[in-house]
Short mmCIF file of C-alpha atoms in Angstrom, two decimals:
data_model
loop_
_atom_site.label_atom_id
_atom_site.label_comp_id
_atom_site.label_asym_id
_atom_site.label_seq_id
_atom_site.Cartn_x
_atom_site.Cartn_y
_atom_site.Cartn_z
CA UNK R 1 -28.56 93.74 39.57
CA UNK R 2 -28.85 92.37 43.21
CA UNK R 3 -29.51 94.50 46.64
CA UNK R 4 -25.76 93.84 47.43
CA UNK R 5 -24.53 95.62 44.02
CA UNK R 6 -26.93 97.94 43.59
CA UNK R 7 -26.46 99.77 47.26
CA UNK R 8 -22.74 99.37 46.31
CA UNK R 9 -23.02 101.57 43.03
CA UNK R 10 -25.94 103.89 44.74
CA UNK R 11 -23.38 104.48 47.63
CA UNK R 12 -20.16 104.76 45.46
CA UNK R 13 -22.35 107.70 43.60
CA UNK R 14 -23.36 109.35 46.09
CA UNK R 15 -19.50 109.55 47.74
CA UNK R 16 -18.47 111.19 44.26
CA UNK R 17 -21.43 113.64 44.37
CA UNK R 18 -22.94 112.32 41.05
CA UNK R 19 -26.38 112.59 42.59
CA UNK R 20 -28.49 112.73 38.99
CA UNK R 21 -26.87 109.30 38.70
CA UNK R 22 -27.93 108.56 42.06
CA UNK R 23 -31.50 109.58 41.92
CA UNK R 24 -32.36 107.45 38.90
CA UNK R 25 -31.47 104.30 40.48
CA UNK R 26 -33.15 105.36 43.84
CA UNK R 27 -36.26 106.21 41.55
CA UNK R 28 -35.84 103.12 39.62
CA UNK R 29 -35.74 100.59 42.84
CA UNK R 30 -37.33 102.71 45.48
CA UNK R 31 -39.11 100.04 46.97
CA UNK R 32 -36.56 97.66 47.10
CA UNK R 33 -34.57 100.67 48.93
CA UNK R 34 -36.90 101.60 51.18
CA UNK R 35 -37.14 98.22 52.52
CA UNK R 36 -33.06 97.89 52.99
CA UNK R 37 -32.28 101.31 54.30
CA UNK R 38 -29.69 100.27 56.16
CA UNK R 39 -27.47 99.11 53.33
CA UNK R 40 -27.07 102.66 52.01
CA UNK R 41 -24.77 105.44 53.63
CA UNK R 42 -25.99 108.22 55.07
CA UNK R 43 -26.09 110.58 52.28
CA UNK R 44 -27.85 107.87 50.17
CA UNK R 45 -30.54 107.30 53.01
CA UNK R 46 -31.07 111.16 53.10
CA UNK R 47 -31.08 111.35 49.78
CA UNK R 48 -33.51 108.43 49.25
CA UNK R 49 -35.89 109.91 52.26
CA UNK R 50 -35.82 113.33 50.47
CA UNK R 51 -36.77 111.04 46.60
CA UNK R 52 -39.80 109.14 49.03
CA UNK R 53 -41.00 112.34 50.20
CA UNK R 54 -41.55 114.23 47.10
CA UNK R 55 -42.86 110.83 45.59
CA UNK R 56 -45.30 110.86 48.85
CA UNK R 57 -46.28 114.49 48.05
CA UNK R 58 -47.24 113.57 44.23
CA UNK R 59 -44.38 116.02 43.37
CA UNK R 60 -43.28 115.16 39.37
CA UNK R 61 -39.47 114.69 39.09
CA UNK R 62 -37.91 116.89 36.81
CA UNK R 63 -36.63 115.44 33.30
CA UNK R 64 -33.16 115.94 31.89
CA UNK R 65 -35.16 118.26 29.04
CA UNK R 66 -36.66 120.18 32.10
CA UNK R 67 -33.42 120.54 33.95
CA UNK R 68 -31.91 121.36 30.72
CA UNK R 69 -34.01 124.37 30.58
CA UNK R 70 -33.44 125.52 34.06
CA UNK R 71 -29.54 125.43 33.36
CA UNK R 72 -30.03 127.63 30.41
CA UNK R 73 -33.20 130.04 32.34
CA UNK R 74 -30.06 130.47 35.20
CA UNK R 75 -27.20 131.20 32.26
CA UNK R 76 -29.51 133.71 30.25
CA UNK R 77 -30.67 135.65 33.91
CA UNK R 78 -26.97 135.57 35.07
CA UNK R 79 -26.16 137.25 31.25
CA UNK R 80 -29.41 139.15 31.86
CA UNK R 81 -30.34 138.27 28.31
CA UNK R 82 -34.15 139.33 28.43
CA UNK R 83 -34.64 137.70 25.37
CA UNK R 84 -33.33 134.68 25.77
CA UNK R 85 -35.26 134.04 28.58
CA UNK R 86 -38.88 135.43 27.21
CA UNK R 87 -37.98 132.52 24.52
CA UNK R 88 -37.80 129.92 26.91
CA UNK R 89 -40.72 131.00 29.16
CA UNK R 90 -43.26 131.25 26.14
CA UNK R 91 -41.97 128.34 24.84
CA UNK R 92 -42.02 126.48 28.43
CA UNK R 93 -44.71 128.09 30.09
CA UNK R 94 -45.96 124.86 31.87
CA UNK R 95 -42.43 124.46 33.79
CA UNK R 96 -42.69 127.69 35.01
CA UNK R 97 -45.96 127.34 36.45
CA UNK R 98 -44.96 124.74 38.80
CA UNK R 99 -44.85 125.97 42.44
CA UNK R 100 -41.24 124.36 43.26
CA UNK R 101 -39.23 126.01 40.40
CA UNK R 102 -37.70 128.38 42.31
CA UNK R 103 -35.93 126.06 44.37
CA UNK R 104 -34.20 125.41 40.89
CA UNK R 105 -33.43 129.01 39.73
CA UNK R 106 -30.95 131.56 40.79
CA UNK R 107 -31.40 134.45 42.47
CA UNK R 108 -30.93 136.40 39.16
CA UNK R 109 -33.55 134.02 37.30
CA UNK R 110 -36.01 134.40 40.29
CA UNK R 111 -35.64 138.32 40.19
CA UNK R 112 -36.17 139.04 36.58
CA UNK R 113 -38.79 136.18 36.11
CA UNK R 114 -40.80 137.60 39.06
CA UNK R 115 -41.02 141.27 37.32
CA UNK R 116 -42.31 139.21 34.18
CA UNK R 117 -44.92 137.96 35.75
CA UNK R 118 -43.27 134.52 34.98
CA UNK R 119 -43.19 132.70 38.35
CA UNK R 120 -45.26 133.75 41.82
CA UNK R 121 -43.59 136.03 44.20
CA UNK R 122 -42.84 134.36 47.59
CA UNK R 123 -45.53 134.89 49.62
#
């Protein structure tokens, strides 16, 4: 795919909110992107400045499995199905460990994991 076609489909994802399709192909060609800025909209810039910073910061992206968990950590706290969610947190411990997860979790999820002992209290 060329510069031309690929700031085309980034931009033409971005305008119909699909960003998880937008983010892979800023992942995939981030250096090609960062180099031709100006080709992308302005959501697609922000959104590629926001990809390059947590890439600067040595921040992991989150897989589909891992967002796949979040979705279902938010569902079971919103249900406030306490066993459901014990499940998932033995069974995902590492996820939970990681010091940006509770910019993925509701307010529900952060409440009840938080009395667990499951994620860090804000400090």
């Amino acid at each position: 795919m060329n510069l031309k076609e690929l700031t085309a489909t980034i931009n033409k994802y971005v305008e119909d909110l699909d960003f998880g399709t937008a983010r892979v192909y800023l992942e995939e060609n981030l250096t090609v992107l960062n180099e031709n800025k100006n080709k992308l909209n302005s959501n697609a810039r922000a959104l590629l400045e926001f990809i390059s910073d947590r890439q600067q910061e040595g921040v992991q992206p989150l897989t589909r499995k891992d967002m796949s968990i979040i979705n279902a950590t938010n569902s079971y706290a919103s249900k406030f199905d306490l066993r459901g969610l014990k499940v998932l947190v033995r069974d995902n411990s590492q996820l939970f460990l990681r010091s940006d997860i509770s910019a993925y979790i509701n307010a529900d999820a952060k409440i009840i994991l938080e009395g667990m002992g499951s994620i860090k209290k804000p400090s």
